[in-house]
Short mmCIF file of C-alpha atoms in Angstrom, two decimals:
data_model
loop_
_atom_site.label_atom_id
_atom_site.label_comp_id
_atom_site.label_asym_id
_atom_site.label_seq_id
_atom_site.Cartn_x
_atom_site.Cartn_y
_atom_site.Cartn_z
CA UNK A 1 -194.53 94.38 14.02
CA UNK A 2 -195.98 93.49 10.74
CA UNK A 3 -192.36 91.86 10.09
CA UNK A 4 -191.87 90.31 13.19
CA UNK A 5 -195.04 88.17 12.57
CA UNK A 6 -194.33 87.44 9.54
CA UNK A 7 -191.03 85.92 10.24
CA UNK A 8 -192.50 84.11 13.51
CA UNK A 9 -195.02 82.57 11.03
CA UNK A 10 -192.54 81.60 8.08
CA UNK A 11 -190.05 79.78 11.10
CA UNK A 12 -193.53 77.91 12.67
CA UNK A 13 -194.71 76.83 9.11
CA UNK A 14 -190.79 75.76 7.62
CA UNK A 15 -190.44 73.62 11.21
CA UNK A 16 -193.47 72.28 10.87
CA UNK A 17 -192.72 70.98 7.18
CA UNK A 18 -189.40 69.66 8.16
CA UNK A 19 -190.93 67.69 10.93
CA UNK A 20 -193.33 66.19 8.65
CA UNK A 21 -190.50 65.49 6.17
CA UNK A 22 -188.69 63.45 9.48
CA UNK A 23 -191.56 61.24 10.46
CA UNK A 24 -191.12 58.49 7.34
CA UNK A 25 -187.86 57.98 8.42
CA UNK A 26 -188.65 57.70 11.69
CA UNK A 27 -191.13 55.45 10.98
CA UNK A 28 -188.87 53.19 8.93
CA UNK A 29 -186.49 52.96 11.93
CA UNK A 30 -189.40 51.30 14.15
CA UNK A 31 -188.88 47.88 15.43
CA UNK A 32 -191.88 45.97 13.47
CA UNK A 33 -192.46 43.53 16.98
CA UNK A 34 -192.33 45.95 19.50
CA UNK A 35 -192.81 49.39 17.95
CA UNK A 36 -189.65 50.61 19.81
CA UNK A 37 -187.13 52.09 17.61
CA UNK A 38 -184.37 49.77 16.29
CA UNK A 39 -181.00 49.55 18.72
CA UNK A 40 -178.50 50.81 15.70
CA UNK A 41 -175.45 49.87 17.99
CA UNK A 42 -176.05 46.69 19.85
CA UNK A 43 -175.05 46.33 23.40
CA UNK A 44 -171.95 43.28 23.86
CA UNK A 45 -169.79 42.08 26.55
CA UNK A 46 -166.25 42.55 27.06
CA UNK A 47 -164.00 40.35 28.65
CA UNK A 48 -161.14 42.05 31.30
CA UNK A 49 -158.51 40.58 33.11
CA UNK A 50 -155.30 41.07 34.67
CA UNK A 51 -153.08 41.51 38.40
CA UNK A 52 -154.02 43.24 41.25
CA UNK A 53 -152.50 44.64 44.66
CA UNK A 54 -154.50 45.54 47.21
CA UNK A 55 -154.37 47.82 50.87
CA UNK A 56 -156.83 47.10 53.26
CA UNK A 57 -156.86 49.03 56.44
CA UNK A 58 -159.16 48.60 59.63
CA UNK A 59 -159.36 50.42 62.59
CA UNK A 60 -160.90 49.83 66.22
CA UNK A 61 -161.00 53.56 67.77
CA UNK A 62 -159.68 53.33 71.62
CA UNK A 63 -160.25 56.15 74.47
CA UNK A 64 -157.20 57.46 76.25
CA UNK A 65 -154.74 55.44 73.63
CA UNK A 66 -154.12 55.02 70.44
CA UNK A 67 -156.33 53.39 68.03
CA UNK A 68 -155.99 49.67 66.38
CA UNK A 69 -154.94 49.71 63.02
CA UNK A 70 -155.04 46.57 61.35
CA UNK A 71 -153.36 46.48 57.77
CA UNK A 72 -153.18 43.48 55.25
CA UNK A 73 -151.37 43.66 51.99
CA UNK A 74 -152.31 41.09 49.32
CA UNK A 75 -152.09 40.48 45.87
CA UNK A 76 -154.13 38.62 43.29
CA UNK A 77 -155.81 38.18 39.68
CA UNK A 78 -159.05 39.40 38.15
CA UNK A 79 -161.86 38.96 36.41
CA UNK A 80 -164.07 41.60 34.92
CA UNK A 81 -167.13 41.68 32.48
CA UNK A 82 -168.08 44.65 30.96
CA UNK A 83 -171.39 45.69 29.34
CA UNK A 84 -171.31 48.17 26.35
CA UNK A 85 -173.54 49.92 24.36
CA UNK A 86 -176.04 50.14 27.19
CA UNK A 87 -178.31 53.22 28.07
CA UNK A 88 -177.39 55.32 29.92
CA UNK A 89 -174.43 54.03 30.62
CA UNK A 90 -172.46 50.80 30.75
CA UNK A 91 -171.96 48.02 33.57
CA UNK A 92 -168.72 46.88 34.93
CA UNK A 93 -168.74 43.49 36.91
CA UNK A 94 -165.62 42.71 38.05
CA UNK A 95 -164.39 39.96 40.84
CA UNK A 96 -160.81 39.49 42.45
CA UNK A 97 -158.98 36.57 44.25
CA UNK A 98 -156.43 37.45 46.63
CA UNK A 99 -153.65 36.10 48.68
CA UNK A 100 -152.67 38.30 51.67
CA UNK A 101 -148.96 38.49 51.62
CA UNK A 102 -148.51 40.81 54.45
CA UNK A 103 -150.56 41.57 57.73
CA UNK A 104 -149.54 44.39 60.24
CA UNK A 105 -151.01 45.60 63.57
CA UNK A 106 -149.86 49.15 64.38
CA UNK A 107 -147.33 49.01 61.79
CA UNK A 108 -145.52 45.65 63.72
CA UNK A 109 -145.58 42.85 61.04
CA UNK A 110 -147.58 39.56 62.28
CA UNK A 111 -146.78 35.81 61.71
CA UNK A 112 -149.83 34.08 60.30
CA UNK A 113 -149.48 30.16 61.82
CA UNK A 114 -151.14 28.91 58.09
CA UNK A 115 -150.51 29.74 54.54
CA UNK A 116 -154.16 28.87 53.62
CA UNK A 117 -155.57 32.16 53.32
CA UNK A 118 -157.16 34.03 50.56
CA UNK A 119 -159.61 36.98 49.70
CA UNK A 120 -162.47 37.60 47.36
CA UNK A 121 -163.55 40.69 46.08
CA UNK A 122 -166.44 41.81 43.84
CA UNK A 123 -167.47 45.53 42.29
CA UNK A 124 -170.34 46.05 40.55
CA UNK A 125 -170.98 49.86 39.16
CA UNK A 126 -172.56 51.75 36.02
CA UNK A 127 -169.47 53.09 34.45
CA UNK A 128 -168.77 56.10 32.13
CA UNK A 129 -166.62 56.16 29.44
CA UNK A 130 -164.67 58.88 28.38
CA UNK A 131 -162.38 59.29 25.53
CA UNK A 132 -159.06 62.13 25.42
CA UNK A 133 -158.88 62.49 21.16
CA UNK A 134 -159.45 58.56 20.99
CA UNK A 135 -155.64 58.30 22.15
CA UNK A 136 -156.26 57.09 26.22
CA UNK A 137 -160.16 55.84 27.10
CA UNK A 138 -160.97 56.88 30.76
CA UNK A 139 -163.78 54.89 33.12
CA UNK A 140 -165.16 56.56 35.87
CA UNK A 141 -167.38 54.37 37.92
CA UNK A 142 -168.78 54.13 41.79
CA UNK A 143 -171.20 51.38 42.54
CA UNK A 144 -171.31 48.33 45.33
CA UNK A 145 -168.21 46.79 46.94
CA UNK A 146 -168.02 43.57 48.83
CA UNK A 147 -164.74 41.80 49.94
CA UNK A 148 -164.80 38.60 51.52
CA UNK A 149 -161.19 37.60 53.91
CA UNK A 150 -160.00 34.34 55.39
CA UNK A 151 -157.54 35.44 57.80
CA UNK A 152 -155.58 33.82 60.68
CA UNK A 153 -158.99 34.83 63.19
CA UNK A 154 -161.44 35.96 61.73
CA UNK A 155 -163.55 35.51 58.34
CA UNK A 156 -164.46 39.03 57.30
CA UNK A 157 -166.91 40.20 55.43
CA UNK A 158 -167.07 43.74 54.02
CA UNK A 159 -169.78 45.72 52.37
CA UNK A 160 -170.13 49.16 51.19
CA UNK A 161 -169.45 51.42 48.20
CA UNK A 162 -166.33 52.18 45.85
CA UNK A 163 -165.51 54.40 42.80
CA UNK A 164 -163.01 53.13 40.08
CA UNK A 165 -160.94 55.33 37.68
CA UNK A 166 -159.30 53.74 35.06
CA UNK A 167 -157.10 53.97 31.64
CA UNK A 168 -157.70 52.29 28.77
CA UNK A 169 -154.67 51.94 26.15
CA UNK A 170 -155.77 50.89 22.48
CA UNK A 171 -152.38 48.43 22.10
CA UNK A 172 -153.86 47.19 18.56
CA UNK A 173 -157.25 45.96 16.65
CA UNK A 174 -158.32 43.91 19.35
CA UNK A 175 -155.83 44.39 22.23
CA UNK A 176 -156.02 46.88 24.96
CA UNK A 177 -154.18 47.26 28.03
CA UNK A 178 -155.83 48.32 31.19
CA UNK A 179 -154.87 50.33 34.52
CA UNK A 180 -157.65 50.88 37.05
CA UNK A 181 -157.72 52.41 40.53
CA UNK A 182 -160.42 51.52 43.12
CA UNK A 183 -160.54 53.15 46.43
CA UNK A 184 -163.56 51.48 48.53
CA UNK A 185 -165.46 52.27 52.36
CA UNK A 186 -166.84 49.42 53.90
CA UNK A 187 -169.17 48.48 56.74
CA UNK A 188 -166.76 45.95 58.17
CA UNK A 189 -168.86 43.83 61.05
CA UNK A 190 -170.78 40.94 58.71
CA UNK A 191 -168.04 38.50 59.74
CA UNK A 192 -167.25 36.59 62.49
CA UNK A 193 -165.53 39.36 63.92
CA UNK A 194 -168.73 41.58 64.97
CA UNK A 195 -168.90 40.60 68.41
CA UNK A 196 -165.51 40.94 69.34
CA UNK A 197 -163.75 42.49 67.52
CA UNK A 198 -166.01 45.32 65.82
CA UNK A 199 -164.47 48.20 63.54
CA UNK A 200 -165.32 52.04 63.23
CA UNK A 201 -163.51 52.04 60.02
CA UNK A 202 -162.74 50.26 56.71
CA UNK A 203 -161.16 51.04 53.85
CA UNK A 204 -159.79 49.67 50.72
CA UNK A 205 -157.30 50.40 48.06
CA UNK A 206 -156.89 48.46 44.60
CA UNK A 207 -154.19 48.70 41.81
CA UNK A 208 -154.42 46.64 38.79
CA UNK A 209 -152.28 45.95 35.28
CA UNK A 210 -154.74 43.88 32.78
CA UNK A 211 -156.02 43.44 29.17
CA UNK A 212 -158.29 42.88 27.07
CA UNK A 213 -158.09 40.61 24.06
CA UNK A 214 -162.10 41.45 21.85
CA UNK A 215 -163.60 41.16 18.65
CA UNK A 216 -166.89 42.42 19.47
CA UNK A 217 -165.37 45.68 20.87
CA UNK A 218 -162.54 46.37 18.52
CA UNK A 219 -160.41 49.82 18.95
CA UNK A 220 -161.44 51.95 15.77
CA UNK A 221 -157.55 53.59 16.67
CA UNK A 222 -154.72 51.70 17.76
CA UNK A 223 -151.11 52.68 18.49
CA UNK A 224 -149.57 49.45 16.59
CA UNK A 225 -152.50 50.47 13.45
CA UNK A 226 -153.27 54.13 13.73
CA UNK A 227 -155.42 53.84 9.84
CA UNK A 228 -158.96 54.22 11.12
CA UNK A 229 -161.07 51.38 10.81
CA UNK A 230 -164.14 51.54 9.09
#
């Protein structure tokens, strides 16, 4: 027993001196204005963008027939901003303009009578970043979704949530290409189509190819350079 205290009181007393040893340098790594310790790695922005594809279905349940499925196909370019460095983790704003190419009602392809149509879409999401051996970067996000629609009837407007998986491929130093997926549910009766024309069900599928050209957020490993950078 004898033994058993004494070691108890030789691991209390050596912690204790080591944690008295530690507070200098914590002291030194205080922020003199705020008394906050210093950020070591500041947070930057990243700049994203690319071409995108997207699937959006809606669908008007029916009694004693089939449902309405309406289904637009369009294609665009995007936008994204991306926060690093920030705690806990980081914030992807990202926005999308699209030009439906194709519109369907129960599979049967419709004529639009105008060519001036377009979409807008906009996710916003605390994303996590993930590395595999520093050879492929993975972001997992799921945040808000809104998607905005000029069509040949109505003006939608969508709202609800999404989640985003994507690849990031260190290219070089400063290039990266990117490949996300975003699947989205929407509320889809803010438009001008609530009245008559409401929907039980909306949902939303994205593919995009993009890159990223940054200084601030250079790849430590690339495929063209594999030397680590210090």
């Amino acid at each position: 027993m004898k033994k058993l205290i004494s070691v108890f009181l030789f691991v209390f007393f050596s912690f204790f001196l080591f944690a008295q040893e530690e507070v200098p340098s914590q002291e030194e790594n205080l922020d003199p204005l705020t008394g906050f310790p210093v950020i070591e790695e500041k947070p930057f922005v990243v700049y994203n963008e690319g071409l995108a594809t997207s699937w959006v279905t809606r669908v008007m349940k029916q009694s004693g027939r089939s449902n309405f499925v309406f289904s637009d196909f369009l294609a665009g370019a995007y936008f994204g901003i991306t926060a690093r460095n920030m705690e806990p983790m980081d914030l992807t704003v990202r926005l999308t303009a699209y030009y439906p190419l194709s519109s369907k009602f129960n599979g049967h392809p419709q004529v639009s009578s105008s060519p001036l149509h377009y979409a807008l879409d906009l996710y916003v999401a605390p994303t996590l970043r993930l590395t595999m051996w520093n050879y492929v970067y993975i972001n997992l996000s799921g945040g808000l979704h809104f998607f905005f629609q000029n069509s040949e009837r109505w003006n939608y407007i969508d709202l609800g949530i999404g989640g985003l998986a994507g690849l990031e491929l260190p290219l070089s130093r400063r290039w990266t290409i990117l490949i996300d997926g975003i699947a989205s549910y929407d509320y889809g009766n803010f438009g001008t189509n609530r009245n008559l024309e409401p929907y039980n069900h909306v949902w939303q599928y994205q593919l995009s190819l993009g890159v990223r050209y940054s200084r601030a957020g250079e790849n430590q490993y690339s495929y063209i350079d594999s030397r680590r950078k210090g």
